[in-house]
């Protein structure tokens, strides 16, 4: 079965600092990749996704992620964080296989705290 | 679109009671997923449906848990009898099967507390 690792459990940054959150997955086949964000007390919202094509994908709120197939990684980046980016970030992987519904496997999440 | 709708948003009950959580997926979406989120175990997929049919319920923790989807616009997750360890946030998500068919859209969740 596939697994997703987010090695940073809690990241604390000051405003305007650059952000990179790591995500590695274990699955040998083709995958779709996602980053979701969960603001305090709220539900998961899609930040960005990679299905195919350009491995550098841009999402909402200035976030981007790069898919590096050889490293099985899909790290999330933002050049300058804001206090409002304080949230928990989840990486998720969906193996592509036959069947009409596909399952997401989530990482354990990274809590980002941005200090004003 | 209103997005995925879940009710109730909060539920507090006593051990042994039956709990029913409800979900209305986004109109036109063919797949529906139930997740549970806890501090200890993170986000876990419990069960998912495609075209109202349960496809994989291997994530359902015990026989105390059951889920149904009687039609394309409604699903329930039932816990009977409930136990304190069932306390968690339960999310419902839906996805279409064409275009961006692999993107799941989450509801606001139901925070369940079993005393």
PDB file of C-alpha atoms in Angstrom:
ATOM      1  CA  UNK A   1       0.000   0.000   0.000  1.00  0.00           C
ATOM      2  CA  UNK A   2       1.102   3.521  -0.671  1.00  0.00           C
ATOM      3  CA  UNK A   3       2.219   5.856   2.102  1.00  0.00           C
ATOM      4  CA  UNK A   4       2.876   9.566   2.383  1.00  0.00           C
ATOM      5  CA  UNK A   5       5.519  11.127   4.624  1.00  0.00           C
ATOM      6  CA  UNK A   6       5.542  14.690   5.809  1.00  0.00           C
ATOM      7  CA  UNK A   7       8.680  14.950   7.853  1.00  0.00           C
ATOM      8  CA  UNK A   8       8.044  18.384   9.316  1.00  0.00           C
ATOM      9  CA  UNK A   9       5.365  18.128  11.972  1.00  0.00           C
ATOM     10  CA  UNK A  10       5.498  21.738  13.058  1.00  0.00           C
ATOM     11  CA  UNK A  11       7.137  24.661  11.294  1.00  0.00           C
ATOM     12  CA  UNK A  12       7.378  28.122  12.809  1.00  0.00           C
ATOM     13  CA  UNK A  13       8.293  31.075  10.605  1.00  0.00           C
ATOM     14  CA  UNK A  14       8.232  34.821  10.766  1.00  0.00           C
ATOM     15  CA  UNK A  15       6.213  36.774   8.247  1.00  0.00           C
ATOM     16  CA  UNK A  16       7.974  37.243   4.890  1.00  0.00           C
ATOM     17  CA  UNK A  17      10.115  34.151   5.390  1.00  0.00           C
ATOM     18  CA  UNK A  18      10.199  31.558   2.654  1.00  0.00           C
ATOM     19  CA  UNK A  19       8.456  28.245   3.130  1.00  0.00           C
ATOM     20  CA  UNK A  20       9.162  24.756   1.942  1.00  0.00           C
ATOM     21  CA  UNK A  21       7.222  21.772   3.275  1.00  0.00           C
ATOM     22  CA  UNK A  22       8.415  18.326   2.361  1.00  0.00           C
ATOM     23  CA  UNK A  23       6.268  15.507   1.052  1.00  0.00           C
ATOM     24  CA  UNK A  24       7.487  12.104  -0.055  1.00  0.00           C
ATOM     25  CA  UNK A  25       5.398   9.170  -1.113  1.00  0.00           C
ATOM     26  CA  UNK A  26       5.961   5.522  -1.709  1.00  0.00           C
ATOM     27  CA  UNK A  27       4.281   4.153  -4.802  1.00  0.00           C
ATOM     28  CA  UNK A  28       5.957   2.930  -7.933  1.00  0.00           C
ATOM     29  CA  UNK A  29       3.269   3.766 -10.433  1.00  0.00           C
ATOM     30  CA  UNK A  30       1.587   6.862 -11.743  1.00  0.00           C
ATOM     31  CA  UNK A  31       0.067   9.161  -9.165  1.00  0.00           C
ATOM     32  CA  UNK A  32      -1.970  12.296  -8.822  1.00  0.00           C
ATOM     33  CA  UNK A  33      -0.707  14.596  -6.090  1.00  0.00           C
ATOM     34  CA  UNK A  34      -2.449  17.153  -3.941  1.00  0.00           C
ATOM     35  CA  UNK A  35      -1.833  19.681  -1.214  1.00  0.00           C
ATOM     36  CA  UNK A  36      -4.727  20.593   1.031  1.00  0.00           C
ATOM     37  CA  UNK A  37      -4.827  23.265   3.716  1.00  0.00           C
ATOM     38  CA  UNK A  38      -6.899  23.258   6.880  1.00  0.00           C
ATOM     39  CA  UNK A  39      -7.265  26.591   8.636  1.00  0.00           C
ATOM     40  CA  UNK A  40      -8.059  26.469  12.337  1.00  0.00           C
ATOM     41  CA  UNK A  41     -11.526  25.048  12.892  1.00  0.00           C
ATOM     42  CA  UNK A  42     -12.234  24.716   9.200  1.00  0.00           C
ATOM     43  CA  UNK A  43     -12.445  21.958   6.632  1.00  0.00           C
ATOM     44  CA  UNK A  44      -9.816  20.906   4.139  1.00  0.00           C
ATOM     45  CA  UNK A  45      -9.438  23.109   1.109  1.00  0.00           C
ATOM     46  CA  UNK A  46      -7.531  22.276  -2.039  1.00  0.00           C
ATOM     47  CA  UNK A  47      -4.366  24.351  -2.472  1.00  0.00           C
ATOM     48  CA  UNK A  48      -3.066  22.785  -5.645  1.00  0.00           C
ATOM     49  CA  UNK A  49      -2.834  19.539  -7.536  1.00  0.00           C
ATOM     50  CA  UNK A  50      -0.660  17.758 -10.041  1.00  0.00           C
ATOM     51  CA  UNK A  51      -2.109  15.342 -12.577  1.00  0.00           C
ATOM     52  CA  UNK A  52       0.334  15.525 -15.482  1.00  0.00           C
ATOM     53  CA  UNK A  53       2.393  17.941 -17.561  1.00  0.00           C
ATOM     54  CA  UNK A  54       4.554  20.688 -16.089  1.00  0.00           C
ATOM     55  CA  UNK A  55       5.901  19.358 -12.793  1.00  0.00           C
ATOM     56  CA  UNK A  56       5.842  22.838 -11.295  1.00  0.00           C
ATOM     57  CA  UNK A  57       2.274  23.627 -10.382  1.00  0.00           C
ATOM     58  CA  UNK A  58       0.896  26.850  -9.037  1.00  0.00           C
ATOM     59  CA  UNK A  59      -1.983  26.995  -6.636  1.00  0.00           C
ATOM     60  CA  UNK A  60      -3.980  29.550  -4.761  1.00  0.00           C
ATOM     61  CA  UNK A  61      -2.583  32.197  -2.427  1.00  0.00           C
ATOM     62  CA  UNK A  62       0.871  32.178  -3.969  1.00  0.00           C
ATOM     63  CA  UNK A  63       1.668  28.547  -3.216  1.00  0.00           C
ATOM     64  CA  UNK A  64       3.435  26.278  -5.659  1.00  0.00           C
ATOM     65  CA  UNK A  65       4.704  22.716  -5.614  1.00  0.00           C
ATOM     66  CA  UNK A  66       7.198  20.774  -7.641  1.00  0.00           C
ATOM     67  CA  UNK A  67       6.801  17.132  -8.538  1.00  0.00           C
ATOM     68  CA  UNK A  68      10.152  15.357  -8.749  1.00  0.00           C
ATOM     69  CA  UNK A  69       9.386  11.874  -9.945  1.00  0.00           C
ATOM     70  CA  UNK A  70      12.871  10.494  -9.342  1.00  0.00           C
ATOM     71  CA  UNK A  71      12.676  11.532  -5.708  1.00  0.00           C
ATOM     72  CA  UNK A  72       9.018  10.622  -5.191  1.00  0.00           C
ATOM     73  CA  UNK A  73       8.565  14.104  -3.812  1.00  0.00           C
ATOM     74  CA  UNK A  74       6.025  16.870  -4.081  1.00  0.00           C
ATOM     75  CA  UNK A  75       7.267  19.713  -1.911  1.00  0.00           C
ATOM     76  CA  UNK A  76       5.162  22.771  -1.243  1.00  0.00           C
ATOM     77  CA  UNK A  77       6.710  26.233  -1.445  1.00  0.00           C
ATOM     78  CA  UNK A  78       5.834  29.850  -0.926  1.00  0.00           C
ATOM     79  CA  UNK A  79       8.402  32.642  -1.273  1.00  0.00           C
ATOM     80  CA  UNK A  80       6.961  34.888   1.431  1.00  0.00           C
ATOM     81  CA  UNK A  81       4.510  33.679   4.058  1.00  0.00           C
ATOM     82  CA  UNK A  82       1.879  35.752   5.794  1.00  0.00           C
ATOM     83  CA  UNK A  83       0.328  35.452   9.222  1.00  0.00           C
ATOM     84  CA  UNK A  84      -2.858  34.275   7.521  1.00  0.00           C
ATOM     85  CA  UNK A  85      -1.021  31.212   6.214  1.00  0.00           C
ATOM     86  CA  UNK A  86      -1.056  29.742   9.713  1.00  0.00           C
ATOM     87  CA  UNK A  87      -2.780  26.412   9.192  1.00  0.00           C
ATOM     88  CA  UNK A  88      -2.185  22.704   8.845  1.00  0.00           C
ATOM     89  CA  UNK A  89      -1.018  21.485   5.467  1.00  0.00           C
ATOM     90  CA  UNK A  90      -1.667  17.997   4.149  1.00  0.00           C
ATOM     91  CA  UNK A  91      -0.012  16.276   1.251  1.00  0.00           C
ATOM     92  CA  UNK A  92      -2.080  13.554  -0.427  1.00  0.00           C
ATOM     93  CA  UNK A  93      -1.389  10.943  -3.056  1.00  0.00           C
ATOM     94  CA  UNK A  94      -3.777   9.139  -5.360  1.00  0.00           C
ATOM     95  CA  UNK A  95      -2.398   6.145  -7.278  1.00  0.00           C
ATOM     96  CA  UNK A  96      -3.762   5.871 -10.765  1.00  0.00           C
ATOM     97  CA  UNK A  97      -5.187   2.475 -11.442  1.00  0.00           C
ATOM     98  CA  UNK A  98      -8.212   1.021 -13.103  1.00  0.00           C
ATOM     99  CA  UNK A  99     -11.530   1.768 -11.554  1.00  0.00           C
ATOM    100  CA  UNK A 100     -13.790   4.735 -11.510  1.00  0.00           C
ATOM    101  CA  UNK A 101     -13.096   5.993  -8.006  1.00  0.00           C
ATOM    102  CA  UNK A 102      -9.646   6.543  -6.654  1.00  0.00           C
ATOM    103  CA  UNK A 103      -8.500   6.754  -3.082  1.00  0.00           C
ATOM    104  CA  UNK A 104      -6.488   9.515  -1.474  1.00  0.00           C
ATOM    105  CA  UNK A 105      -3.836   8.701   1.076  1.00  0.00           C
ATOM    106  CA  UNK A 106      -2.962  11.651   3.284  1.00  0.00           C
ATOM    107  CA  UNK A 107       0.235  12.473   5.065  1.00  0.00           C
ATOM    108  CA  UNK A 108       0.165  13.216   8.764  1.00  0.00           C
ATOM    109  CA  UNK A 109       0.123  16.946   8.167  1.00  0.00           C
ATOM    110  CA  UNK A 110       2.452  19.847   8.920  1.00  0.00           C
ATOM    111  CA  UNK A 111       1.326  22.571  11.268  1.00  0.00           C
ATOM    112  CA  UNK A 112       2.604  25.947  10.051  1.00  0.00           C
ATOM    113  CA  UNK A 113       2.674  28.825  12.496  1.00  0.00           C
ATOM    114  CA  UNK A 114       3.562  32.235  11.102  1.00  0.00           C
ATOM    115  CA  UNK A 115       4.566  34.819  13.669  1.00  0.00           C
ATOM    116  CA  UNK A 116       3.559  38.410  12.948  1.00  0.00           C
TER     117      UNK A 116
ATOM    118  CA  UNK B   1     -22.742  25.628  -5.653  1.00  0.00           C
ATOM    119  CA  UNK B   2     -23.167  25.184  -1.913  1.00  0.00           C
ATOM    120  CA  UNK B   3     -20.376  22.668  -1.667  1.00  0.00           C
ATOM    121  CA  UNK B   4     -20.520  19.494   0.371  1.00  0.00           C
ATOM    122  CA  UNK B   5     -22.989  19.831   3.212  1.00  0.00           C
ATOM    123  CA  UNK B   6     -22.673  17.939   6.460  1.00  0.00           C
ATOM    124  CA  UNK B   7     -24.914  17.804   9.482  1.00  0.00           C
ATOM    125  CA  UNK B   8     -24.801  18.160  12.340  1.00  0.00           C
ATOM    126  CA  UNK B   9     -21.681  20.285  12.691  1.00  0.00           C
ATOM    127  CA  UNK B  10     -21.264  19.270  16.304  1.00  0.00           C
ATOM    128  CA  UNK B  11     -22.595  16.249  18.140  1.00  0.00           C
ATOM    129  CA  UNK B  12     -22.169  15.410  21.785  1.00  0.00           C
ATOM    130  CA  UNK B  13     -23.541  12.112  22.951  1.00  0.00           C
ATOM    131  CA  UNK B  14     -23.110   9.551  25.662  1.00  0.00           C
ATOM    132  CA  UNK B  15     -21.421   6.234  25.310  1.00  0.00           C
ATOM    133  CA  UNK B  16     -23.763   3.583  24.008  1.00  0.00           C
ATOM    134  CA  UNK B  17     -25.969   5.934  22.058  1.00  0.00           C
ATOM    135  CA  UNK B  18     -26.521   5.734  18.332  1.00  0.00           C
ATOM    136  CA  UNK B  19     -25.045   8.533  16.242  1.00  0.00           C
ATOM    137  CA  UNK B  20     -25.972   9.357  12.656  1.00  0.00           C
ATOM    138  CA  UNK B  21     -23.913  11.739  10.556  1.00  0.00           C
ATOM    139  CA  UNK B  22     -25.269  13.097   7.294  1.00  0.00           C
ATOM    140  CA  UNK B  23     -23.730  14.266   4.065  1.00  0.00           C
ATOM    141  CA  UNK B  24     -25.022  15.863   0.902  1.00  0.00           C
ATOM    142  CA  UNK B  25     -22.414  15.770  -1.879  1.00  0.00           C
ATOM    143  CA  UNK B  26     -21.979  18.394  -4.546  1.00  0.00           C
ATOM    144  CA  UNK B  27     -24.643  17.967  -7.199  1.00  0.00           C
ATOM    145  CA  UNK B  28     -23.389  15.928 -10.134  1.00  0.00           C
ATOM    146  CA  UNK B  29     -20.557  14.301  -8.237  1.00  0.00           C
ATOM    147  CA  UNK B  30     -20.511  10.529  -8.545  1.00  0.00           C
ATOM    148  CA  UNK B  31     -18.101   9.567  -5.779  1.00  0.00           C
ATOM    149  CA  UNK B  32     -18.485  10.131  -2.055  1.00  0.00           C
ATOM    150  CA  UNK B  33     -15.938   9.546   0.675  1.00  0.00           C
ATOM    151  CA  UNK B  34     -16.131   9.419   4.469  1.00  0.00           C
ATOM    152  CA  UNK B  35     -12.986  10.301   6.449  1.00  0.00           C
ATOM    153  CA  UNK B  36     -12.190  10.458  10.140  1.00  0.00           C
ATOM    154  CA  UNK B  37      -9.631  12.875  11.564  1.00  0.00           C
ATOM    155  CA  UNK B  38      -8.015  12.412  14.974  1.00  0.00           C
ATOM    156  CA  UNK B  39      -4.861  13.745  16.549  1.00  0.00           C
ATOM    157  CA  UNK B  40      -3.444  10.270  16.910  1.00  0.00           C
ATOM    158  CA  UNK B  41      -4.217   8.819  13.505  1.00  0.00           C
ATOM    159  CA  UNK B  42      -4.603  11.855  11.261  1.00  0.00           C
ATOM    160  CA  UNK B  43      -6.967  11.596   8.294  1.00  0.00           C
ATOM    161  CA  UNK B  44      -8.253   8.117   7.588  1.00  0.00           C
ATOM    162  CA  UNK B  45     -10.509   7.016   4.770  1.00  0.00           C
ATOM    163  CA  UNK B  46     -13.385   5.005   6.196  1.00  0.00           C
ATOM    164  CA  UNK B  47     -15.430   4.144   3.122  1.00  0.00           C
ATOM    165  CA  UNK B  48     -16.176   5.419  -0.329  1.00  0.00           C
ATOM    166  CA  UNK B  49     -19.061   5.097  -2.743  1.00  0.00           C
ATOM    167  CA  UNK B  50     -19.197   5.325  -6.495  1.00  0.00           C
ATOM    168  CA  UNK B  51     -22.600   5.862  -8.076  1.00  0.00           C
ATOM    169  CA  UNK B  52     -24.188   5.120  -4.691  1.00  0.00           C
ATOM    170  CA  UNK B  53     -22.472   1.734  -4.401  1.00  0.00           C
ATOM    171  CA  UNK B  54     -19.946   1.099  -1.621  1.00  0.00           C
ATOM    172  CA  UNK B  55     -16.629   0.301  -3.287  1.00  0.00           C
ATOM    173  CA  UNK B  56     -14.247  -0.121  -0.379  1.00  0.00           C
ATOM    174  CA  UNK B  57     -15.173  -0.190   3.284  1.00  0.00           C
ATOM    175  CA  UNK B  58     -11.897  -1.630   4.526  1.00  0.00           C
ATOM    176  CA  UNK B  59     -11.277   1.508   6.525  1.00  0.00           C
ATOM    177  CA  UNK B  60     -14.395   1.117   8.624  1.00  0.00           C
ATOM    178  CA  UNK B  61     -13.014   0.402  12.079  1.00  0.00           C
ATOM    179  CA  UNK B  62     -15.605  -2.018  13.399  1.00  0.00           C
ATOM    180  CA  UNK B  63     -19.037  -3.455  12.890  1.00  0.00           C
ATOM    181  CA  UNK B  64     -20.355  -0.627  14.991  1.00  0.00           C
ATOM    182  CA  UNK B  65     -19.828   1.605  11.973  1.00  0.00           C
ATOM    183  CA  UNK B  66     -22.077   1.485   8.932  1.00  0.00           C
ATOM    184  CA  UNK B  67     -22.605   3.768   5.963  1.00  0.00           C
ATOM    185  CA  UNK B  68     -25.319   4.055   3.375  1.00  0.00           C
ATOM    186  CA  UNK B  69     -25.964   6.045   0.272  1.00  0.00           C
ATOM    187  CA  UNK B  70     -29.603   5.578  -0.693  1.00  0.00           C
ATOM    188  CA  UNK B  71     -29.386   8.090  -3.544  1.00  0.00           C
ATOM    189  CA  UNK B  72     -26.965  10.364  -5.337  1.00  0.00           C
ATOM    190  CA  UNK B  73     -27.610  13.306  -3.028  1.00  0.00           C
ATOM    191  CA  UNK B  74     -27.452  11.787   0.423  1.00  0.00           C
ATOM    192  CA  UNK B  75     -25.271   9.563   2.574  1.00  0.00           C
ATOM    193  CA  UNK B  76     -25.203   8.615   6.231  1.00  0.00           C
ATOM    194  CA  UNK B  77     -22.542   7.296   8.547  1.00  0.00           C
ATOM    195  CA  UNK B  78     -23.936   5.561  11.607  1.00  0.00           C
ATOM    196  CA  UNK B  79     -22.181   4.494  14.775  1.00  0.00           C
ATOM    197  CA  UNK B  80     -24.043   2.148  17.054  1.00  0.00           C
ATOM    198  CA  UNK B  81     -23.260   1.901  19.884  1.00  0.00           C
ATOM    199  CA  UNK B  82     -20.891   4.829  20.154  1.00  0.00           C
ATOM    200  CA  UNK B  83     -17.769   4.766  22.330  1.00  0.00           C
ATOM    201  CA  UNK B  84     -15.499   7.538  23.641  1.00  0.00           C
ATOM    202  CA  UNK B  85     -12.732   6.469  21.254  1.00  0.00           C
ATOM    203  CA  UNK B  86     -15.036   7.362  18.346  1.00  0.00           C
ATOM    204  CA  UNK B  87     -14.613  11.035  19.248  1.00  0.00           C
ATOM    205  CA  UNK B  88     -13.182  12.707  16.150  1.00  0.00           C
ATOM    206  CA  UNK B  89     -14.011  15.005  13.280  1.00  0.00           C
ATOM    207  CA  UNK B  90     -15.765  13.156  10.493  1.00  0.00           C
ATOM    208  CA  UNK B  91     -15.423  14.602   7.007  1.00  0.00           C
ATOM    209  CA  UNK B  92     -17.405  13.819   3.923  1.00  0.00           C
ATOM    210  CA  UNK B  93     -15.945  14.547   0.482  1.00  0.00           C
ATOM    211  CA  UNK B  94     -17.212  14.177  -3.057  1.00  0.00           C
ATOM    212  CA  UNK B  95     -15.655  14.138  -6.480  1.00  0.00           C
ATOM    213  CA  UNK B  96     -16.863  14.089 -10.060  1.00  0.00           C
ATOM    214  CA  UNK B  97     -15.825  11.378 -12.499  1.00  0.00           C
ATOM    215  CA  UNK B  98     -14.877  13.480 -15.476  1.00  0.00           C
ATOM    216  CA  UNK B  99     -12.604  16.438 -16.027  1.00  0.00           C
ATOM    217  CA  UNK B 100     -11.126  17.082 -12.613  1.00  0.00           C
ATOM    218  CA  UNK B 101     -12.535  13.767 -11.497  1.00  0.00           C
ATOM    219  CA  UNK B 102      -9.726  13.042  -9.092  1.00  0.00           C
ATOM    220  CA  UNK B 103     -10.170  16.157  -6.991  1.00  0.00           C
ATOM    221  CA  UNK B 104     -12.074  15.626  -3.778  1.00  0.00           C
ATOM    222  CA  UNK B 105     -14.015  18.476  -2.258  1.00  0.00           C
ATOM    223  CA  UNK B 106     -14.494  18.328   1.474  1.00  0.00           C
ATOM    224  CA  UNK B 107     -17.385  19.301   3.660  1.00  0.00           C
ATOM    225  CA  UNK B 108     -17.037  21.268   6.895  1.00  0.00           C
ATOM    226  CA  UNK B 109     -16.997  18.138   9.020  1.00  0.00           C
ATOM    227  CA  UNK B 110     -18.926  16.905  12.041  1.00  0.00           C
ATOM    228  CA  UNK B 111     -17.141  17.143  15.356  1.00  0.00           C
ATOM    229  CA  UNK B 112     -18.281  14.166  17.396  1.00  0.00           C
ATOM    230  CA  UNK B 113     -17.720  13.927  21.127  1.00  0.00           C
ATOM    231  CA  UNK B 114     -18.713  10.733  22.891  1.00  0.00           C
ATOM    232  CA  UNK B 115     -18.740  11.090  26.667  1.00  0.00           C
TER     233      UNK B 115
END
